[in-house]
mmCIF file of C-alpha atoms in Angstrom:
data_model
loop_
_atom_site.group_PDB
_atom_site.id
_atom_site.type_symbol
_atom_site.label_atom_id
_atom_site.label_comp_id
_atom_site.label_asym_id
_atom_site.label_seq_id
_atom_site.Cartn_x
_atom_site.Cartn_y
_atom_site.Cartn_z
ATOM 1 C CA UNK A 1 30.235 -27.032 -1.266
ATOM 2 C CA UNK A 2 30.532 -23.906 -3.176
ATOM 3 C CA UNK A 3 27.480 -23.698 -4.872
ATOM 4 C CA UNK A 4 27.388 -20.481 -8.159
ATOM 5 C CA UNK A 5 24.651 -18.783 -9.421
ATOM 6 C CA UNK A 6 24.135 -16.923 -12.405
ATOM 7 C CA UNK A 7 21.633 -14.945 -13.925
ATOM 8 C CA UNK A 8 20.899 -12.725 -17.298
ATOM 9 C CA UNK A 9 17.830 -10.474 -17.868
ATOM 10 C CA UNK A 10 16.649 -11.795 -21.408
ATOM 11 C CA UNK A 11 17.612 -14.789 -23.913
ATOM 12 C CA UNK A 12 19.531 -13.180 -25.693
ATOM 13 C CA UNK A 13 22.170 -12.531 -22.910
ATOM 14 C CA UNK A 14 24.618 -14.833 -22.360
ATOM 15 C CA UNK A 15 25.515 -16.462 -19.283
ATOM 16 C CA UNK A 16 29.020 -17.591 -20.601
ATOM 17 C CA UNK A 17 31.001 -14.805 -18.637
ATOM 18 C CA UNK A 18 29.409 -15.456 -15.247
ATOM 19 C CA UNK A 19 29.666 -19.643 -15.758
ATOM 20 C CA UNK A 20 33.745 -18.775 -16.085
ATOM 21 C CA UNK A 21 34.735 -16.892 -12.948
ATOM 22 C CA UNK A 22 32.174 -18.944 -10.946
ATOM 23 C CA UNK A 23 33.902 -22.133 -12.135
ATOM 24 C CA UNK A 24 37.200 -20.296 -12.048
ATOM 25 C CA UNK A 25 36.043 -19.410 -8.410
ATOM 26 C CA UNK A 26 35.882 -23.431 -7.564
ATOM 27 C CA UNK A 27 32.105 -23.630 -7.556
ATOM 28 C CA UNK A 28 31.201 -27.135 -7.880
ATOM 29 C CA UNK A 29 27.779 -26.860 -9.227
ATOM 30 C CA UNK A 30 25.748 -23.690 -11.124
ATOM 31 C CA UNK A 31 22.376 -22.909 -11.401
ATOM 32 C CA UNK A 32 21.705 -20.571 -14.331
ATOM 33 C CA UNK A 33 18.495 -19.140 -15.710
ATOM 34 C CA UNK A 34 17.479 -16.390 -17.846
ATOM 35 C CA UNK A 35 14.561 -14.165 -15.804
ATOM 36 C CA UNK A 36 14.278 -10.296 -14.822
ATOM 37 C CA UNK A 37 16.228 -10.136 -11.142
ATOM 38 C CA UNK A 38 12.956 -8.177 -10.876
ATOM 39 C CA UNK A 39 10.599 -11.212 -10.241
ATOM 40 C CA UNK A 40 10.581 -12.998 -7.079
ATOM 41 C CA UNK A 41 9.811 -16.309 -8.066
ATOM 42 C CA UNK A 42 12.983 -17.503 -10.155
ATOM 43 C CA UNK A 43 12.603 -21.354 -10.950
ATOM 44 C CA UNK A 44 16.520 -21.870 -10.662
ATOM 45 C CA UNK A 45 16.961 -19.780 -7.420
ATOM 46 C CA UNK A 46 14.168 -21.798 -6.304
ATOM 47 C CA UNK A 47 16.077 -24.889 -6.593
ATOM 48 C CA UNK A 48 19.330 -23.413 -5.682
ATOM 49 C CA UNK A 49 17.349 -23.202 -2.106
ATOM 50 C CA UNK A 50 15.729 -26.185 -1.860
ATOM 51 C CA UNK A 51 19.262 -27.877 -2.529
ATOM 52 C CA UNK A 52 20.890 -25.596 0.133
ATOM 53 C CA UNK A 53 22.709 -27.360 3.190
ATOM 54 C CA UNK A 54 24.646 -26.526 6.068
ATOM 55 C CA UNK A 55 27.559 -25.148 5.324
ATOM 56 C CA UNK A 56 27.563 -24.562 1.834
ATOM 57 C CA UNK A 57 28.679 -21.075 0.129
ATOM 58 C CA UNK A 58 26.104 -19.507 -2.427
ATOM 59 C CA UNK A 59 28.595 -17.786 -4.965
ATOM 60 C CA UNK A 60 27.922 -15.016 -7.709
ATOM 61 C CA UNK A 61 29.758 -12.944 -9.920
ATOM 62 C CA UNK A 62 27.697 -9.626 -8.550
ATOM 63 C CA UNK A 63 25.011 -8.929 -5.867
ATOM 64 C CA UNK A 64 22.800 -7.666 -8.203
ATOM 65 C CA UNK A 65 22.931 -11.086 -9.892
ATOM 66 C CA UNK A 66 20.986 -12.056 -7.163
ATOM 67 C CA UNK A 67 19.218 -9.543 -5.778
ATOM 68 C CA UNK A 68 18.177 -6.319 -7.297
ATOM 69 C CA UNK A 69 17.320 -4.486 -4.510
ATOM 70 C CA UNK A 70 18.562 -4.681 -0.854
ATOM 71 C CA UNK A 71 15.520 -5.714 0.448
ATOM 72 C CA UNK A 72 15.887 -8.713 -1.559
ATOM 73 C CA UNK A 73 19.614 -9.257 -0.909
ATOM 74 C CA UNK A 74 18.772 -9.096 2.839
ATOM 75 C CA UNK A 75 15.761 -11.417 3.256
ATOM 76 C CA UNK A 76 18.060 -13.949 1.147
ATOM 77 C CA UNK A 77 20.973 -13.452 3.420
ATOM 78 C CA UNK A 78 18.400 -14.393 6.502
ATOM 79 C CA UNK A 79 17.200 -17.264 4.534
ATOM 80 C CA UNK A 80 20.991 -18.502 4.156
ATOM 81 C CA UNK A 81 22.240 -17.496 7.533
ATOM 82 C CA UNK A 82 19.250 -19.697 8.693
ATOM 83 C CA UNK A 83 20.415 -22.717 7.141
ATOM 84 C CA UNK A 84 23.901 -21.693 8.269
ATOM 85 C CA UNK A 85 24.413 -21.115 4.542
ATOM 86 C CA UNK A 86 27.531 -18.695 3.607
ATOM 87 C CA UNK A 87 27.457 -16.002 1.012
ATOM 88 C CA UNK A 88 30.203 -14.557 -1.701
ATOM 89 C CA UNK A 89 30.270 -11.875 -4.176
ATOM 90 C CA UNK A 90 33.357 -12.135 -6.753
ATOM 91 C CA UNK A 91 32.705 -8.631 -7.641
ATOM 92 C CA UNK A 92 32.220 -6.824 -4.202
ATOM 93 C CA UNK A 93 34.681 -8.841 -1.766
ATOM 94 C CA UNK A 94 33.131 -7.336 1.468
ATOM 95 C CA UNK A 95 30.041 -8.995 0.885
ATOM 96 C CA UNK A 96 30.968 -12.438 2.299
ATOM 97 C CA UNK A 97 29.143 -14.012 5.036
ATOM 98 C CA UNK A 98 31.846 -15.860 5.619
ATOM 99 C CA UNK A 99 34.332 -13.738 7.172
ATOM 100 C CA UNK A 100 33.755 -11.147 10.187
ATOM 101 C CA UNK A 101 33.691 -8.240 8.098
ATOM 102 C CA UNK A 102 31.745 -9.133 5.274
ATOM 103 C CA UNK A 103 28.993 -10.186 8.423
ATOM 104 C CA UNK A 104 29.521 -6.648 9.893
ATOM 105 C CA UNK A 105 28.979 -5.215 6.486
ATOM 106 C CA UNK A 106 25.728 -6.588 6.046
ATOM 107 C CA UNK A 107 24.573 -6.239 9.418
ATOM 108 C CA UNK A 108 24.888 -2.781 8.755
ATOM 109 C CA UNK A 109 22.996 -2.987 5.518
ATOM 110 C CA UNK A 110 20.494 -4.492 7.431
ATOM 111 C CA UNK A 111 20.038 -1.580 10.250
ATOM 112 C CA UNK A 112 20.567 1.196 7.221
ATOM 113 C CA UNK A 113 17.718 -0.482 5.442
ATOM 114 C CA UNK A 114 15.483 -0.912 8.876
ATOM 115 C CA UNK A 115 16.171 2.852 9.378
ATOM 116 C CA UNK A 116 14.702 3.407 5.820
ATOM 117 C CA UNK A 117 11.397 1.310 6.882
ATOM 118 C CA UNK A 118 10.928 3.163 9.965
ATOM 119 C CA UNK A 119 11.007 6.596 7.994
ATOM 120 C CA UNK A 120 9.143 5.739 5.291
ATOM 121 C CA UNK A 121 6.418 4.218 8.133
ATOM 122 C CA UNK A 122 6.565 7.256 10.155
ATOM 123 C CA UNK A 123 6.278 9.720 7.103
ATOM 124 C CA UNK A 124 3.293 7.500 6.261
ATOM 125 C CA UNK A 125 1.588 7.949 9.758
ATOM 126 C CA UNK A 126 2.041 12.066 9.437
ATOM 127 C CA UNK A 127 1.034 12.392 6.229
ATOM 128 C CA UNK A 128 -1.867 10.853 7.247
ATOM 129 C CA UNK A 129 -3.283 12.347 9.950
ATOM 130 C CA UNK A 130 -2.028 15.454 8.090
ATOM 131 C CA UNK A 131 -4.828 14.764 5.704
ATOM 132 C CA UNK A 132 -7.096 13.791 8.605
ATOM 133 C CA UNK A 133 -6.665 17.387 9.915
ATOM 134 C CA UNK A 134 -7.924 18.705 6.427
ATOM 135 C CA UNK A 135 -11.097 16.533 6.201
ATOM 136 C CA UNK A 136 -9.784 13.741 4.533
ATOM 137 C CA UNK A 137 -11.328 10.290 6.011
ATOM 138 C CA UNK A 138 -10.198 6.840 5.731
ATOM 139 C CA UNK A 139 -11.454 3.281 5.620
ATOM 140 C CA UNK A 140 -15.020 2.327 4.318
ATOM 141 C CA UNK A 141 -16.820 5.430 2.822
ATOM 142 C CA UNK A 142 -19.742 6.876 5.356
ATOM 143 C CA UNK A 143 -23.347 5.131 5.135
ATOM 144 C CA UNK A 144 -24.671 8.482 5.534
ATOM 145 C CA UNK A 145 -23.989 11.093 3.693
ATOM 146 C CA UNK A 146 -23.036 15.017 5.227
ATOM 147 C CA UNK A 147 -26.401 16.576 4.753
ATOM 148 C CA UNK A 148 -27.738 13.477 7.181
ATOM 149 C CA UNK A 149 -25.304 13.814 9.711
ATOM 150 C CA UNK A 150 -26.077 17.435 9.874
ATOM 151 C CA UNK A 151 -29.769 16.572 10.066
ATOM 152 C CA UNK A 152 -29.386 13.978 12.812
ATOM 153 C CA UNK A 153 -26.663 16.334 14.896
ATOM 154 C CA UNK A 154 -29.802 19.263 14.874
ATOM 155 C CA UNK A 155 -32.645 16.426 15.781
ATOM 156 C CA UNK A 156 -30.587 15.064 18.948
ATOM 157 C CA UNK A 157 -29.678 18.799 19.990
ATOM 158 C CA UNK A 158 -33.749 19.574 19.596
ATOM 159 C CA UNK A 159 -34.121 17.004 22.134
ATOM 160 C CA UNK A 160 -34.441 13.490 19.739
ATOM 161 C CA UNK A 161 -33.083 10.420 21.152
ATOM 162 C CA UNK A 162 -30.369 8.688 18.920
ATOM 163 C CA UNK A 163 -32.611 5.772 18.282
ATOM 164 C CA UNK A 164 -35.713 8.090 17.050
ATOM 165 C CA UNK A 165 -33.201 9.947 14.897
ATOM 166 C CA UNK A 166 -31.788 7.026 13.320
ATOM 167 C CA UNK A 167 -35.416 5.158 12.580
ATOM 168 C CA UNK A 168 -35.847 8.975 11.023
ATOM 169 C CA UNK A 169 -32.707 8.338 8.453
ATOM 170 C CA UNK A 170 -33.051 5.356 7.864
ATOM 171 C CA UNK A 171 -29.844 3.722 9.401
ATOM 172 C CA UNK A 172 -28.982 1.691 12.931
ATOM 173 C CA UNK A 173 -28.534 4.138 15.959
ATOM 174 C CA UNK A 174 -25.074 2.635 15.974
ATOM 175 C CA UNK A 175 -23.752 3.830 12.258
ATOM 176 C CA UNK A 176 -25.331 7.235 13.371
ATOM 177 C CA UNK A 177 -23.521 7.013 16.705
ATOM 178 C CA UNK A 178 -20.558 6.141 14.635
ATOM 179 C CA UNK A 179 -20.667 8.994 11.865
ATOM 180 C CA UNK A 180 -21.409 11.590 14.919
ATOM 181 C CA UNK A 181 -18.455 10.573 16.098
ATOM 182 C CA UNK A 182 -16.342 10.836 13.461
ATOM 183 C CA UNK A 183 -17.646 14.563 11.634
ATOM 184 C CA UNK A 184 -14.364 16.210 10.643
ATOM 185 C CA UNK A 185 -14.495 19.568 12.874
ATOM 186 C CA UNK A 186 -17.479 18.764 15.088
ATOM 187 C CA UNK A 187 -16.504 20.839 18.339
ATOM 188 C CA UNK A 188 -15.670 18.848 21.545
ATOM 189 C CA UNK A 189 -18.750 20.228 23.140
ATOM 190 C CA UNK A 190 -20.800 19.038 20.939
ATOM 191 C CA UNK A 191 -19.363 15.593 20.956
ATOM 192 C CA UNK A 192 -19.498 15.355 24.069
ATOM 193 C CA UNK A 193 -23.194 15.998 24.100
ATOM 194 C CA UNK A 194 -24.151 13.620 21.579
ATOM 195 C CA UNK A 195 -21.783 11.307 23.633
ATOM 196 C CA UNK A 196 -23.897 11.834 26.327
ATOM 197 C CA UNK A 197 -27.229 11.949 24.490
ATOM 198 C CA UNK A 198 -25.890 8.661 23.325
ATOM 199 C CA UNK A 199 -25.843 6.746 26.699
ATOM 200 C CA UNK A 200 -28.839 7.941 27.699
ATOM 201 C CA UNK A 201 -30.983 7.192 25.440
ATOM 202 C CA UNK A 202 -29.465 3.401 23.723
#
C-alpha cells in the first residue's frame, strides 16, 4: 500500500497542494497534520508508524516534509527498512528505498552523516583535554578547595601520613588522595611521592 504523508508548519498553511500529488501519486491513504517538522513527537507520524506493514511505501511530496534534518530522515529510514517498509520522495526521485540507487543514495547519507558524528566527537575529546592542559577540570567541583590541597601536599612532604592530614582538613584520606591526584601541574615527582606516601600509610 502506498501510504502519503503530509505536513505544514502552522494552521494557517494549507495542506491542499501536498494531499493532490500524493493522491495523484496513487497513495491510498494520507495522514496530515499541522506541527513544526521541528518536534519529534508528531501525533499523525505517530500513527502513520504504528499502521506501518511489510511492504508498504511511505510517500511525501518533499523530504523535508518529513524530516527536517538528516539525522531525522535517517533514523526514520532505519525504522522503515526495519519493518521492510519502502520510502519515496515526489520531489527528490533518488530518494527511494525502493530501487538500488535511491538505497545507495542513502546509504551514503548515512556514512556522510556518521563521518560528521565522529568529527564532531573527536573535536569534542581535543577540545577537552585542551582545556584540561590549561587548568580547566571536569565533573563534580573539588571538596577541597586549592589553598587545602596545597596545605595537605606540604604536611605529607613534612613527613604527615595521609590519614593525619586528612583528620587535619577535615575530609576522608580518600577525597584527599583523590584531589592530590588530580592538582593541575603537580610534577610527576611529586605525585609519585604522595602516591607512595599514600600506600604506606592507608
Amino acid at each position: 500500500m502506498l501510504i502519503g504523508y503530509a505536513r505544514v508548519s502552522t494552521d494557517d498553511q494549507h495542506l491542499d497542494g501536498q494531499r493532490s500529488v500524493l493522491r495523484a501519486a496513487g497513495c491510498q491513504l494520507i495522514y496530515e497534520e499541522k506541527i513544526s517538522g521541528a518536534k519529534r513527537k508528531r501525533p499523525e507520524l505517530t500513527r502513520l508508524l504504528e499502521h506501518l506493514r511489510e511492504g508498504d511505501i511511505v510517500v511525501v511530496s518533499r523530504l523535508d516534509r518529513l524530516a527536517r534534518s538528516t539525522q531525522d530522515l535517517l533514523e526514520l529510514v532505519d525504522i522503515f527498512q526495519h519493518t521492510s517498509v519502502g520510502l519515496r520522495s515526489l520531489a527528490e526521485p533518488w530518494a527511494d528505498t525502493t530501487s538500488p540507487s535511491g538505497k545507495m543514495v542513502l546509504t551514503i547519507f548515512a556514512g556522510i552523516a556518521e563521518f560528521e558524528r565522529a568529527l564532531i566527537s573527536e573535536r569534542t575529546s581535543a577540545g577537552r583535554h585542551a582545556a584540561k592542559m590549561k587548568g580547566v577540570r571536569f565533573g563534580r567541583p573539588m571538596k577541597l578547595s586549592v589553598e587545602q590541597v596545597a596545605l595537605g601536599r606540604r604536611l605529607i612532604s613534612e613527613g604527615r601520613s595521609v590519614r593525619d592530614t586528612a583528620r587535619i582538613l577535615n575530609c576522608h584520606h580518600a577525597t584527599l588522595y583523590r584531589a592530590l591526584n588530580n592538582v593541575v601541574g603537580l610534577p610527576d615527582e611529586e605525585l609519585d611521592t604522595v602516591q607512595i606516601v599514600f600506600d604506606t600509610n592507608r
